[in-house]
XYZ file of N, CA and C in Angstrom:
582
model
N 88.321 -3.125 81.289
C 88.204 -2.629 79.864
C 89.453 -2.133 79.252
N 89.719 -2.769 78.239
C 91.173 -2.106 77.554
C 90.674 -1.109 76.540
N 91.403 0.009 76.639
C 91.093 1.233 75.669
C 92.412 1.343 74.982
N 92.362 1.688 73.795
C 93.449 2.231 73.089
C 93.931 3.548 73.374
N 94.949 3.703 73.684
C 95.635 5.226 73.982
C 96.976 5.421 73.099
N 97.187 6.751 72.860
C 98.265 7.133 72.036
C 99.115 8.177 72.778
N 100.306 8.550 72.498
C 100.782 9.742 73.183
C 100.576 10.841 72.195
N 100.313 12.060 72.659
C 100.245 13.201 71.699
C 101.377 13.429 70.849
N 100.856 13.935 69.518
C 102.002 14.458 68.658
C 102.315 15.851 69.116
N 103.327 16.269 69.818
C 103.672 17.579 70.267
C 103.758 18.369 69.139
N 103.332 19.681 69.215
C 103.500 20.557 68.095
C 102.428 20.606 67.147
N 101.725 19.761 67.049
C 100.545 19.610 66.083
C 99.319 19.994 66.514
N 98.235 20.557 66.024
C 97.288 21.078 66.648
C 96.101 19.863 66.872
N 95.633 19.851 68.026
C 94.667 18.791 68.436
C 93.097 19.403 68.729
N 92.314 18.705 68.625
C 90.890 19.334 68.911
C 90.763 19.243 70.563
N 90.568 20.338 71.069
C 90.060 20.583 72.450
C 88.844 20.331 72.758
N 88.568 19.215 73.621
C 87.280 18.882 74.101
C 86.797 19.607 75.308
N 85.644 19.764 75.583
C 85.056 20.551 76.590
C 84.225 19.484 77.539
N 83.871 19.869 78.746
C 83.240 19.009 79.604
C 81.842 18.643 78.929
N 81.288 19.551 78.283
C 79.962 19.159 77.647
C 80.154 17.862 76.616
N 81.188 18.135 75.700
C 81.715 17.172 74.801
C 81.969 15.830 75.662
N 82.391 15.887 76.614
C 82.653 14.472 77.384
C 81.442 13.773 77.867
N 80.547 14.683 78.316
C 79.196 14.160 78.737
C 78.342 13.340 77.731
N 78.486 14.164 76.677
C 77.821 13.508 75.364
C 78.418 12.199 74.846
N 79.678 12.127 74.912
C 80.466 10.949 74.704
C 80.013 9.864 75.653
N 79.921 10.088 76.682
C 79.558 9.150 77.851
C 78.125 8.726 77.321
N 77.324 9.656 77.292
C 75.931 9.488 76.861
C 75.751 8.372 75.778
N 76.613 8.732 74.583
C 76.507 7.886 73.461
C 77.443 6.710 73.499
N 78.079 6.300 74.649
C 78.723 5.086 74.871
C 80.211 5.150 74.151
N 80.654 6.423 73.669
C 81.893 6.559 73.088
C 83.050 6.278 74.041
N 82.751 6.918 75.158
C 83.551 6.732 76.447
C 82.669 6.107 77.565
N 83.275 4.964 78.001
C 82.413 4.315 79.045
C 82.752 5.101 80.272
N 81.511 5.078 81.099
C 81.612 5.653 82.239
C 82.523 5.389 83.476
N 82.966 4.142 83.185
C 83.879 3.629 84.295
C 85.453 3.859 83.860
N 85.570 4.451 82.668
C 86.917 4.750 82.255
C 87.616 5.928 83.115
N 88.822 5.704 83.610
C 89.607 6.572 84.468
C 90.425 7.568 83.559
N 89.866 8.867 83.529
C 90.630 9.868 82.744
C 90.286 11.075 83.343
N 90.965 12.261 82.949
C 90.817 13.562 83.217
C 90.800 14.525 82.166
N 90.195 15.561 81.908
C 90.266 16.500 81.000
C 90.861 17.530 81.336
N 92.284 17.919 80.690
C 93.132 18.872 81.110
C 93.350 19.863 80.205
N 93.105 21.014 80.038
C 93.143 22.107 78.767
C 92.548 21.501 77.546
N 91.627 20.667 77.655
C 91.039 20.091 76.555
C 91.365 18.923 75.992
N 92.523 18.422 76.571
C 92.947 17.006 76.338
C 92.537 15.984 77.140
N 91.992 14.816 76.787
C 91.696 13.612 77.620
C 93.027 12.819 77.920
N 93.131 12.844 79.193
C 94.337 12.232 79.764
C 93.997 11.035 80.633
N 94.549 9.922 80.183
C 94.368 8.585 81.052
C 94.975 8.567 82.335
N 94.298 7.944 83.364
C 94.869 7.899 84.668
C 95.007 6.481 84.961
N 96.141 6.306 85.737
C 96.537 4.948 85.908
C 95.698 4.396 87.108
N 95.455 2.998 87.042
C 94.871 2.255 88.152
C 95.524 2.303 89.666
N 94.844 2.179 90.487
C 95.656 2.380 91.811
C 95.960 1.062 92.480
N 97.126 1.098 93.228
C 97.598 -0.054 94.033
C 96.848 -0.211 95.265
N 97.372 -1.270 95.918
C 96.834 -1.439 97.239
C 97.463 -0.457 98.234
N 98.552 -0.030 98.453
C 98.919 1.224 99.164
C 98.170 2.447 98.982
N 97.797 2.765 98.036
C 96.874 3.888 97.463
C 95.640 3.711 98.093
N 95.095 2.686 97.837
C 93.620 2.203 98.438
C 93.609 2.275 99.896
N 94.676 1.814 100.491
C 94.460 1.734 102.195
C 94.701 3.098 102.470
N 95.448 3.779 102.129
C 95.537 5.393 102.436
C 94.267 6.197 102.198
N 93.707 5.832 100.938
C 92.407 6.416 100.724
C 91.436 6.207 101.519
N 91.098 4.885 101.738
C 90.150 4.352 102.676
C 90.287 5.041 103.986
N 91.284 4.917 104.592
C 91.591 5.483 105.930
C 91.239 7.147 106.145
N 91.522 7.768 105.030
C 91.327 9.291 104.986
C 89.952 9.348 104.721
N 89.159 8.694 104.016
C 87.624 8.741 103.904
C 86.898 8.545 105.151
N 87.483 7.567 105.957
C 86.749 7.218 107.139
C 86.849 8.510 108.055
N 88.260 8.817 108.268
C 88.627 9.812 109.088
C 87.908 11.194 108.873
N 87.905 11.597 107.592
C 87.219 12.947 107.055
C 85.788 12.779 107.065
N 85.033 11.619 107.020
C 83.588 11.587 107.092
C 83.437 11.681 108.490
N 84.002 11.331 109.433
C 83.671 11.506 110.817
C 83.901 13.021 111.260
N 84.775 13.710 110.588
C 84.958 15.186 111.043
C 84.260 16.136 110.227
N 83.459 15.851 109.099
C 82.641 16.712 108.423
C 81.748 17.617 109.056
N 81.686 18.969 108.979
C 80.538 19.708 109.516
C 79.498 19.570 108.628
N 78.188 19.855 109.085
C 76.986 19.424 108.436
C 76.858 20.078 107.069
N 77.365 21.143 106.767
C 77.260 21.808 105.292
C 78.218 21.332 104.330
N 79.330 20.393 104.665
C 80.294 19.971 103.847
C 80.010 18.507 103.383
N 80.488 18.169 102.287
C 80.422 16.509 102.031
C 81.778 16.029 101.498
N 82.063 14.884 101.129
C 83.260 14.344 100.737
C 82.957 13.652 99.481
N 83.603 14.094 98.481
C 83.531 13.375 97.045
C 84.754 12.344 96.973
N 84.367 11.038 96.913
C 85.504 9.994 96.662
C 85.634 9.824 95.229
N 86.602 10.205 94.587
C 86.833 10.002 93.278
C 85.673 10.931 92.310
N 85.030 11.847 92.846
C 84.058 12.730 92.164
C 84.687 13.423 91.183
N 84.031 13.432 89.879
C 84.468 14.049 88.886
C 84.045 15.521 89.128
N 85.219 16.329 88.997
C 85.094 17.801 89.321
C 85.341 18.746 88.034
N 84.135 19.508 87.620
C 84.333 20.360 86.678
C 84.689 21.562 87.145
N 86.108 22.119 86.815
C 86.629 23.309 87.203
C 86.461 24.556 86.212
N 86.364 24.178 84.802
C 86.042 25.051 83.846
C 85.414 24.226 82.608
N 85.355 24.775 81.446
C 84.749 24.210 80.286
C 85.816 23.317 79.716
N 87.176 23.479 79.946
C 88.005 22.383 79.470
C 88.874 21.711 80.564
N 88.401 21.786 81.841
C 89.174 21.155 82.801
C 88.351 20.527 83.927
N 88.485 19.020 83.743
C 87.825 18.094 84.522
C 88.609 17.138 85.297
N 88.714 17.219 86.688
C 89.668 16.417 87.346
C 88.985 15.578 88.253
N 89.572 14.257 88.611
C 89.020 13.403 89.501
C 89.831 12.946 90.690
N 90.046 13.953 91.643
C 90.853 13.699 92.638
C 90.351 12.637 93.390
N 91.434 11.903 94.145
C 90.933 10.923 95.328
C 89.976 11.263 96.139
N 90.252 12.448 96.843
C 89.083 12.992 97.791
C 89.110 14.650 97.547
N 87.724 14.917 97.850
C 87.594 16.349 97.596
C 86.464 16.757 98.746
N 86.688 17.855 99.543
C 85.774 18.393 100.376
C 85.203 19.493 99.940
N 83.728 19.705 99.883
C 83.313 20.781 99.373
C 81.653 20.914 99.836
N 80.978 22.145 99.513
C 79.651 22.212 100.140
C 78.638 21.057 99.668
N 77.867 20.733 100.382
C 76.926 19.620 99.914
C 76.057 20.339 98.879
N 75.765 21.511 98.995
C 74.792 22.116 97.845
C 75.171 22.011 96.693
N 76.301 21.652 96.329
C 76.845 21.434 94.980
C 76.268 20.260 94.403
N 75.997 19.301 95.149
C 75.283 17.970 94.407
C 73.832 18.496 94.070
N 73.216 19.338 94.682
C 71.802 19.759 94.133
C 71.887 20.581 93.032
N 72.932 21.454 92.713
C 73.021 22.289 91.548
C 73.722 21.574 90.253
N 74.426 20.734 90.577
C 75.164 19.947 89.406
C 74.388 18.822 88.622
N 74.689 18.632 87.512
C 73.931 17.678 86.788
C 74.720 16.484 86.415
N 75.673 16.523 85.580
C 76.415 15.400 85.089
C 77.798 15.374 86.151
N 78.409 16.376 86.215
C 79.557 16.295 87.205
C 79.506 17.429 88.155
N 80.246 17.300 89.121
C 80.329 18.217 90.293
C 80.955 19.564 89.891
N 80.061 20.696 89.632
C 80.520 21.889 89.139
C 80.990 22.699 90.332
N 82.373 23.047 90.323
C 82.976 23.857 91.458
C 83.238 25.306 90.778
N 82.838 26.326 91.681
C 83.124 27.518 91.330
C 84.246 27.863 92.099
N 85.098 28.994 91.854
C 86.342 29.290 92.535
C 86.212 29.336 94.028
N 87.126 28.604 94.802
C 86.924 28.800 96.324
C 85.825 27.750 96.804
N 85.142 26.925 96.056
C 84.268 25.859 96.540
C 84.892 24.870 97.258
N 86.204 24.409 97.002
C 86.728 23.305 97.437
C 87.611 23.508 98.643
N 87.088 23.153 99.638
C 87.993 23.225 101.007
C 89.157 22.593 100.916
N 89.160 21.218 100.571
C 90.425 20.461 100.656
C 90.209 19.378 99.578
N 91.202 19.363 98.809
C 91.416 18.032 97.566
C 92.518 17.312 98.166
N 92.598 15.968 97.931
C 93.657 15.058 98.210
C 93.928 14.296 97.132
N 95.108 14.243 96.609
C 95.534 13.335 95.697
C 96.500 12.476 96.188
N 96.164 11.049 96.203
C 97.068 9.961 96.861
C 97.979 9.448 95.508
N 99.204 9.652 95.599
C 100.041 9.154 94.420
C 100.987 8.184 94.603
N 101.318 7.380 93.715
C 102.361 6.541 93.296
C 103.092 7.072 91.914
N 102.472 6.316 91.086
C 103.289 6.569 89.678
C 102.995 7.914 89.255
N 102.062 8.702 89.752
C 101.528 10.109 89.374
C 102.091 11.014 90.269
N 103.053 10.897 91.137
C 103.481 11.793 91.954
C 104.109 13.191 91.492
N 104.848 13.088 90.248
C 105.373 14.458 89.653
C 104.133 15.141 89.067
N 103.240 14.299 88.485
C 102.004 14.996 87.787
C 101.261 15.735 88.838
N 100.952 15.159 90.132
C 100.314 15.695 91.076
C 100.883 16.939 91.632
N 102.084 16.934 91.903
C 102.779 17.980 92.589
C 103.180 19.085 91.587
N 103.260 19.001 90.493
C 103.518 19.980 89.359
C 102.222 20.361 88.876
N 101.663 19.878 87.886
C 100.547 20.339 86.996
C 99.140 20.488 87.908
N 98.978 19.247 88.648
C 97.660 19.671 89.479
C 97.877 20.488 90.337
N 98.900 20.627 91.010
C 98.899 21.783 92.036
C 98.646 23.008 91.482
N 99.261 23.122 90.050
C 99.197 24.645 89.746
C 97.560 24.624 89.261
N 96.789 23.665 88.780
C 95.525 23.621 88.381
C 94.754 24.051 89.420
N 94.964 23.324 90.652
C 94.114 23.573 91.793
C 94.231 24.969 92.408
N 95.540 25.466 92.365
C 95.730 26.786 92.826
C 95.191 27.833 91.870
N 95.018 27.740 90.607
C 94.492 28.622 89.583
C 92.909 28.738 89.913
N 92.358 27.570 90.506
C 90.900 27.396 90.620
C 90.529 27.659 92.313
N 91.513 28.268 92.956
C 91.417 28.757 94.360
C 90.863 27.722 95.409
N 91.336 26.473 94.887
C 91.211 25.396 96.147
C 91.853 26.111 97.340
N 91.062 25.863 98.512
C 91.735 26.447 99.610
C 92.836 25.416 100.327
N 92.815 24.283 100.090
C 93.882 23.514 100.594
C 94.072 22.196 99.775
N 95.409 21.805 99.396
C 95.653 20.770 98.542
C 96.636 19.940 99.147
N 96.506 18.638 99.191
C 97.375 17.836 99.645
C 97.762 16.664 98.535
N 99.018 16.272 98.448
C 99.501 15.399 97.683
C 100.234 14.321 98.574
N 99.804 12.992 98.509
C 100.191 12.219 99.459
C 101.051 10.952 98.706
N 102.327 10.828 98.899
C 103.033 9.781 98.410
C 102.533 8.326 99.056
N 101.881 7.676 98.346
C 101.410 6.333 98.857
C 102.505 5.368 99.345
N 103.704 5.719 98.827
C 104.868 4.418 99.188
C 105.601 4.948 100.511
N 105.871 6.264 100.495
C 106.684 6.901 101.581
C 105.651 7.662 102.649
N 104.299 7.695 102.392
C 103.459 8.157 103.401
C 104.003 9.728 103.733
N 104.548 10.332 102.863
C 104.797 11.896 103.011
C 103.886 12.506 102.334
N 103.467 13.963 102.900
C 102.171 14.593 102.515
C 102.916 16.083 102.190
N 102.663 16.557 100.981
C 102.880 17.902 100.816
C 101.504 18.523 100.818
N 101.590 19.548 101.677
C 100.335 20.424 102.140
C 100.413 21.770 101.605
N 99.660 22.166 100.561
C 99.570 23.351 100.002
C 98.434 24.262 100.424
N 98.874 25.264 100.830
C 97.743 26.363 101.332
C 97.877 27.627 100.772
N 96.867 28.548 100.826
C 97.087 29.911 100.249
C 97.224 29.895 98.492
N 96.156 29.667 97.719
C 96.410 29.632 96.453
C 96.608 30.994 95.951
N 97.686 31.109 95.041
C 97.944 32.553 94.598
C 98.363 32.302 93.105
N 97.442 32.597 92.356
C 97.752 32.441 90.786
C 97.901 30.921 90.464
N 99.073 30.617 90.045
C 99.307 29.318 89.565
C 100.039 28.517 90.531
N 100.195 29.247 91.725
C 101.115 28.744 92.716
C 100.448 28.735 94.117
N 101.365 28.407 95.312
C 100.582 28.441 96.762
C 101.721 29.299 97.567
N 101.060 29.909 98.380
C 101.768 30.772 99.360
C 102.714 30.040 100.347
N 102.166 28.687 100.731
C 102.827 27.774 101.455
C 102.683 26.343 100.879
N 103.997 25.688 100.746
C 103.856 24.058 100.625
C 104.705 23.771 101.688
N 104.139 22.709 102.581
C 104.805 22.150 103.776
C 104.780 20.592 103.516
N 106.110 20.037 103.620
C 106.117 18.564 103.634
C 106.013 17.985 105.135
N 105.211 16.934 105.158
C 104.920 16.431 106.508
C 105.318 14.937 106.348
N 105.966 14.382 107.317
C 106.415 12.999 107.286
C 105.381 11.988 107.731
N 105.410 10.851 107.709
C 104.319 9.735 107.942
C 104.097 9.606 109.428
N 104.822 10.305 110.309
C 104.593 10.385 111.723
C 104.005 11.769 112.194
N 104.067 12.906 111.272
C 103.330 14.009 111.585
C 101.858 14.001 111.585
N 100.989 14.637 112.332
C 99.757 14.727 112.460
C 99.309 15.718 111.547
N 98.366 15.174 110.601
C 97.785 16.052 109.549
C 96.192 16.600 110.118
N 96.313 17.852 110.046
C 95.141 18.470 110.380
C 94.747 19.734 109.534
N 93.618 19.742 108.524
C 93.254 20.665 107.876
C 92.444 21.673 108.576
N 92.489 23.136 108.203
C 91.649 24.129 108.910
C 90.173 23.894 108.529
N 89.864 23.382 107.396
C 88.330 23.210 107.046
C 87.668 22.104 107.807
N 88.557 21.168 108.506
C 88.026 20.034 109.359
C 88.593 20.108 110.831
N 88.060 21.009 111.597
C 88.561 21.079 112.907
C 88.705 19.799 113.710
N 87.822 18.703 113.354
C 87.915 17.584 114.317
C 88.596 16.508 113.551
N 89.271 16.833 112.414
C 90.115 15.819 111.760
C 91.535 15.944 112.198
N 92.149 14.688 112.547
C 93.625 14.548 112.710
C 93.949 13.105 112.355
N 95.208 12.956 111.714
C 95.496 11.582 111.219
C 97.046 11.496 111.128
N 97.605 10.465 111.468
C 99.109 10.164 111.312
C 98.903 9.138 110.193
N 99.552 9.460 108.820
C 99.581 8.130 107.813
C 100.349 7.228 108.485
N 101.466 7.184 109.052
C 102.132 6.169 109.777
C 101.414 5.276 110.246
N 100.280 5.809 111.107
C 99.457 5.013 111.917
C 98.563 3.884 111.174
N 98.356 4.132 109.823
C 97.481 3.104 109.123
C 98.158 1.962 108.857
N 97.353 0.707 109.319
C 97.727 -0.482 109.058
C 97.608 -0.841 107.705
């Protein structure tokens, strides 16, 4: 589906959309439910399609995380997460309590601290994910946030959310073993993915 997009005119007022507005636009067919976008500060931001390297890493992570999940947690693959009235993100992977599926209606509604682990696999969006998205996830008390470069297979592991930042950001290489505290049975080397 081809959708017309434009670059925002900086300095001019724009209408700030809410998550409720987005839900109504999807119901009315104004926005197709398969369109890839996020809501950031009330702005609708289009998201690029993923390439093969991105899909390969996301697939391997999904399988490995699914095997290590404790009973009370679930994994959302490209689940639309509602973090506030004007913030709706769609990370590649998110680990959060299963109970959130029962209490949410249109989108997964995360309260502060609900997300145990969020992973963004990036190629063209690497700077956006490491900067703006890292700040947004810290602000909403995501316990751990990873940004994975799909091309180099490097990982930036963010822990200890603190305001708009993180108390620790560690860069790991493709041969380092990734082990998140929320998933004791999980370990993976990105360099080992075929």
